[in-house]
XYZ file of C-alpha atoms in Angstrom:
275
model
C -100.315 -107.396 2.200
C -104.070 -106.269 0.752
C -102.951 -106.991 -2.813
C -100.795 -109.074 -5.295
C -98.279 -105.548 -5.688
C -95.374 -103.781 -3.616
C -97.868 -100.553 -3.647
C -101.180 -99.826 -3.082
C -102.573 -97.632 -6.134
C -104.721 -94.364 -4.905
C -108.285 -96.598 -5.333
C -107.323 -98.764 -2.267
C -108.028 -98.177 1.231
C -105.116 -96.580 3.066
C -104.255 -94.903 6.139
C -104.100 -91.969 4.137
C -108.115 -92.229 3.081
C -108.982 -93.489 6.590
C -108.188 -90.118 8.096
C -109.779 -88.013 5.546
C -113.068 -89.073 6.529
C -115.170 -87.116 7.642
C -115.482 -86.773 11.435
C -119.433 -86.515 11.077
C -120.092 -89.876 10.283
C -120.726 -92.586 13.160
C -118.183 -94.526 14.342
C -119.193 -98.576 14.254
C -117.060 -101.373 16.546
C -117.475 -105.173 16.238
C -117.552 -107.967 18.115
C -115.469 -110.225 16.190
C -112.459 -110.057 14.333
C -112.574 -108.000 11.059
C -112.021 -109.095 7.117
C -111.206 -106.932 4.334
C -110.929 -109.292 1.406
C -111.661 -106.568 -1.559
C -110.413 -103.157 -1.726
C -110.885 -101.680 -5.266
C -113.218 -98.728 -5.475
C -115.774 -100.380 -8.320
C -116.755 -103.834 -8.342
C -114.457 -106.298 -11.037
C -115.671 -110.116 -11.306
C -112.034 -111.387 -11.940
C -110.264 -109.455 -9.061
C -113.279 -110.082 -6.934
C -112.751 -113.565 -7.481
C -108.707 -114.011 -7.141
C -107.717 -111.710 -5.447
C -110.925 -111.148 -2.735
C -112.809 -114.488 -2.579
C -109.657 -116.421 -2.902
C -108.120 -115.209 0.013
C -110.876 -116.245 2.528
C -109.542 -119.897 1.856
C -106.423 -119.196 4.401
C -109.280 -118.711 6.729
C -110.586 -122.014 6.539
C -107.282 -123.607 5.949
C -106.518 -122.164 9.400
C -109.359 -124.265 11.009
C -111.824 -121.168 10.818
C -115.256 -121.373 9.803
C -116.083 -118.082 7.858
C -119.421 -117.221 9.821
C -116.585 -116.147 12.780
C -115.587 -112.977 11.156
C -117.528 -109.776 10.505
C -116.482 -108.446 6.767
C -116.145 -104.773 5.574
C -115.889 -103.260 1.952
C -115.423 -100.514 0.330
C -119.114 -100.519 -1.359
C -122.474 -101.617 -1.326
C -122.195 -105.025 -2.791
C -123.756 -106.334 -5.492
C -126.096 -108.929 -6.312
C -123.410 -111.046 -8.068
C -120.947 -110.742 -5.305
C -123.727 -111.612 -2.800
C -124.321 -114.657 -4.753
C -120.565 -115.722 -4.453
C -120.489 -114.900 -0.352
C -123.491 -116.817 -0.305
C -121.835 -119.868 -2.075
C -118.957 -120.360 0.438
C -121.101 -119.304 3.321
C -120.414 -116.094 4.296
C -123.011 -114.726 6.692
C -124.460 -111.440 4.617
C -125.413 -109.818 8.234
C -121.702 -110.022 8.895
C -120.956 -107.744 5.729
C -120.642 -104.385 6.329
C -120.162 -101.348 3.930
C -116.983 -99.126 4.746
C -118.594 -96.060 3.119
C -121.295 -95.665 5.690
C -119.433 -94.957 8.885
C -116.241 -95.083 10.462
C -115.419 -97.872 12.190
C -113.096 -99.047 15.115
C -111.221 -102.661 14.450
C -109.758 -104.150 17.848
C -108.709 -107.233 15.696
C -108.001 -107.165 12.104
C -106.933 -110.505 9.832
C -104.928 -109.662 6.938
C -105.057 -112.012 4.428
C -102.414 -112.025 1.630
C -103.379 -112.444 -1.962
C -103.351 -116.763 -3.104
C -100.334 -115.757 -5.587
C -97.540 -118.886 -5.947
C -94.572 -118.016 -7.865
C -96.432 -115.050 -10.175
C -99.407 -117.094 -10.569
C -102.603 -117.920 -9.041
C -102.742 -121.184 -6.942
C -104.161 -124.066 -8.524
C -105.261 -125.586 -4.981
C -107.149 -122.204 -4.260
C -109.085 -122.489 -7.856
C -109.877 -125.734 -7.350
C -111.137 -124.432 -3.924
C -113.418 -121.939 -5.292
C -114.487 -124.813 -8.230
C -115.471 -126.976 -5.107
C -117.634 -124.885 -3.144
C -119.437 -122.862 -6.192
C -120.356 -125.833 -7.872
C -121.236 -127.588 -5.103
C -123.358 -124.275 -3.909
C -125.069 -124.098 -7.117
C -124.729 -127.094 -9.765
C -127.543 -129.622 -10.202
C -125.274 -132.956 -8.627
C -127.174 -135.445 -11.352
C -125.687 -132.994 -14.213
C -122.312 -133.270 -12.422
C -121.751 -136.748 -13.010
C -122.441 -135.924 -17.136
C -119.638 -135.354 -19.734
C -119.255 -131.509 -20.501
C -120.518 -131.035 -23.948
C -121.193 -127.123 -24.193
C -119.273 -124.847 -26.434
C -119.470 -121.240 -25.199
C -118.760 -118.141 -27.078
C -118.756 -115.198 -24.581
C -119.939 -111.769 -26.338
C -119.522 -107.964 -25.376
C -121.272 -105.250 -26.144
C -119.269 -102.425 -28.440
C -119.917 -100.265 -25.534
C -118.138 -102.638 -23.069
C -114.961 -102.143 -25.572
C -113.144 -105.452 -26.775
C -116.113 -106.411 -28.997
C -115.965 -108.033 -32.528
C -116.833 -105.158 -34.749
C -117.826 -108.031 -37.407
C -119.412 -110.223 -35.687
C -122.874 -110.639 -37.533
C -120.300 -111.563 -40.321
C -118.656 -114.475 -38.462
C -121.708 -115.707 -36.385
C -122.525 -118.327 -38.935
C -119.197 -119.881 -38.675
C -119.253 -119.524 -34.574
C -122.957 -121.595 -34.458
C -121.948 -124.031 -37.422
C -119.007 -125.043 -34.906
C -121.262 -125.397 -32.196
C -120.797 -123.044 -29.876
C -124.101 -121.110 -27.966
C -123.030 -117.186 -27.668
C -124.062 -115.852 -24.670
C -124.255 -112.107 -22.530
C -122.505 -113.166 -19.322
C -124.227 -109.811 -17.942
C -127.648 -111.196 -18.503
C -127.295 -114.103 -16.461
C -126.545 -114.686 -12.952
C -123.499 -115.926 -10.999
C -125.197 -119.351 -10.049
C -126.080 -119.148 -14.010
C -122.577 -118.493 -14.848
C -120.786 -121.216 -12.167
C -123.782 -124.071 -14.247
C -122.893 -122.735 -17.886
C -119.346 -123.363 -16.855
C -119.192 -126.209 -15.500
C -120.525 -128.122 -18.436
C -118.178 -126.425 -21.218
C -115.606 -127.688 -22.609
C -114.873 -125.259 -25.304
C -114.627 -121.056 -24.171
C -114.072 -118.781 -26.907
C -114.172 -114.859 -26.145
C -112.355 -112.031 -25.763
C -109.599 -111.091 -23.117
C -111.720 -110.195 -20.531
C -112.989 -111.028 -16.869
C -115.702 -113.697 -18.484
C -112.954 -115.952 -18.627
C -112.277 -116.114 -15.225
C -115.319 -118.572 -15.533
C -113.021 -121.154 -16.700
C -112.101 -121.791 -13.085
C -115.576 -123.897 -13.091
C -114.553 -126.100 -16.068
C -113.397 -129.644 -15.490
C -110.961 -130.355 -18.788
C -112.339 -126.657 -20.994
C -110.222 -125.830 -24.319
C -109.834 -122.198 -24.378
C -109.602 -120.165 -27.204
C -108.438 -116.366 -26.085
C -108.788 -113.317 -28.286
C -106.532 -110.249 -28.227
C -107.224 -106.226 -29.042
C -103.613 -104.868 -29.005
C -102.179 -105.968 -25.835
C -101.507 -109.819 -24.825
C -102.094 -110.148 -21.387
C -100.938 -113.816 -19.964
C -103.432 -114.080 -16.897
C -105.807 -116.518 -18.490
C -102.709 -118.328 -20.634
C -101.164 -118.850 -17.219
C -104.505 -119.754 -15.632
C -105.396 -121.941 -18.510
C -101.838 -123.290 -18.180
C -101.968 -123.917 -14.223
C -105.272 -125.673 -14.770
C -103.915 -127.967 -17.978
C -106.059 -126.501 -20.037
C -105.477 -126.339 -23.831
C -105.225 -122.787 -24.774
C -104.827 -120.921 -28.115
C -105.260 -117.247 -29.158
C -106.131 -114.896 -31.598
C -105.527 -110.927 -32.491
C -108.268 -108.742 -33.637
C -107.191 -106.007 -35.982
C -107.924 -102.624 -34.148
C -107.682 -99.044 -35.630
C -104.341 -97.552 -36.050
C -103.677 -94.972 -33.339
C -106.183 -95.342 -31.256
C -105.375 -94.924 -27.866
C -108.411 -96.449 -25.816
C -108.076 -99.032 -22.763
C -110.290 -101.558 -24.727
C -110.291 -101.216 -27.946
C -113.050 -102.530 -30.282
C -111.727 -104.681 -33.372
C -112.558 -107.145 -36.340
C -111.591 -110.613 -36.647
C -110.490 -112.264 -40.242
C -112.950 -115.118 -40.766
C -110.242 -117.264 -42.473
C -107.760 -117.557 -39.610
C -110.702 -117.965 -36.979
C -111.888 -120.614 -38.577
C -108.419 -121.932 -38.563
C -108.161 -121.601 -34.711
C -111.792 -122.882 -34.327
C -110.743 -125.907 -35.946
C -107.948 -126.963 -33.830
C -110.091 -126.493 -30.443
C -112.946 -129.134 -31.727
C-alpha cells in the first residue's frame, strides 16, 4: 500500500514506469533494506508530511532505528524536505534519487499510509510534533505559554489569495495576528512559528498542516469554492477549535485554486469568536 487510495494515479511509481526506463542508465544495488516513503512526481509540504514522513514512524515503532535503511525518491529533494529528514534523523547519504539510475532492491519495506478510520492518526502527529520540535525549538521557549496569532498569506499567483486583502489588513493586525510568507521562511522557521501560536488564520492550503506543531491552536480556515475537511478533521483529531469562512470567487470560473475576496463584516465576526 504506497498511498492512502485503492489506485495509484499515473504520477506514482509503478511497475508500469519502472520498465519504461531507459536501459542506458546504470543500474544501482544497496546494502540495506530499501524505503520509499514519497511517491508524487513534485514536491507537496502536506503530503510530504502525512503521507511520507508519517509513515517512517512504523519503522521505529518496529524497534528500527531509521539510519538502518537506505531511502529512494522520485526527485532531487529539497531543502525543506532535507530539513524534515534531518529532524527525525534520517541519514541524507542514505537518500537516493530514483531519477538517476535504475536500481536493484533485494529487500524492500512497504510502509502503509498512518490513516485510522479516514483520518490521520493522532499518535503519529503527535509523533512528528515530538521529534520536530524537539529537532528545532529553543527548549527555554517551550516551557512559555503560546501567545502568537498567525495569519498565513499567498501570493495571487499561488491561487487561493485574498483579492482584498490591503482592505482587511487593518482589521487582521488590530486583532493581533503577524501575517507571514510561509515560503520565505524555513522548515525549522516554520516548526518555531508554530509551536508558539495559538491562533492560525489562512486559507485552505498545505500551510496549515503547520498546525500539527501547535500545543492548544484555534484555527480559523478559509474556503474558495470547495470545502475540503482535511484540516476540520485534523483540527478535530487534535481538539482544536476550528471555524471557517468562504471567500466569494468569480462566477464560472473553472480554476483549481481560485483567487477570491473576503467581506470585512463577517470576518470580523469570525475573528472575534477565535480571540
Amino acid at each position: 500500500m504506497l498511498a492512502p487510495r485503492t489506485e495509484l494515479p499515473p504520477n506514482h511509481i509503478s511497475i508500469q514506469a519502472l520498465r519504461s526506463k531507459s536501459e542506458q542508465l546504470p543500474v544501482k544495488s544497496f546494502d540495506r533494506p530499501v524505503v520509499v516513503p514519497y511517491t508524487k512526481h513534485r514536491p507537496n509540504y502536506f503530503h510530504w508530511l502525512f503521507d511520507g514522513i508519517g509513515r517512517l514512524q512504523l519503522l521505529e515503532k518496529a524497534g528500527h532505528d531509521l539510519s538502518e535503511f537506505c531511502y529512494v525518491f522520485r526527485e532531487p529533494l529539497t531543502s525543506w524536505q532535507r530539513d524534515t529528514l534531518r529532524g527525525i534523523e534520517v541519514p541524507l547519504d542514505k537518500c537516493h534519487t530514483f531519477e538517476w539510475f535504475d536500481f536493484r532492491v533485494d529487500r524492500m519495506v512497504v510502509l502503509p499510509c498512518p490513516w485510522n478510520r479516514r483520518r490521520y492518526s493522532v499518535s503519529n502527529m503527535n509523533w512528528m510534533r515530538e521529534r520536530f520540535r524537539g529537532a528545532y525549538c529553543d527548549p527555554e521557549l517551550e516551557a512559555r505559554p503560546a501567545n502568537r496569532k498567525i495569519f498565513i498569506k499567498r501570493r495571487d499567483s499561488e491561487g487561493r489569495s485574498i483579492l482584498n486583502r490591503s482592505e482587511l489588513m487593518p482589521l487582521i493586525k488590530e486583532a493581533g495576528f503577524e501575517a507571514v510568507y510561509l515560503s520565505d521562511l524555513t522548515f525549522p522557521q516554520q516548526v518555531r512559528l508554530f509551536a508558539r501560536a495559538d491562533v492560525i488564520l489562512g486559507a485552505h492550503g498545505a500551510g496549515l498542516a503547520n498546525m500539527v506543531f501547535s500545543d492548544d491552536a484555534q484555527i480559523v480556515e478559509i474556503f474558495f469554492g470547495e470545502r475540503p475537511m482535511f484540516y476540520w478533521l485534523m483540527a478535530r483529531s487534535r481538539g482544536f477549535e476550528y471555524q471557517w469562512i468562504d471567500a466569494t470567487v468569480s462566477a464560472g470560473r473553472g480554476e483549481q485554486r481560485p483567487n477570491g475576496t473576503l467581506d470585512r463584516s463577517e470576518l470580523r465576526a469570525v475573528l472575534s469568536k477565535a480571540l
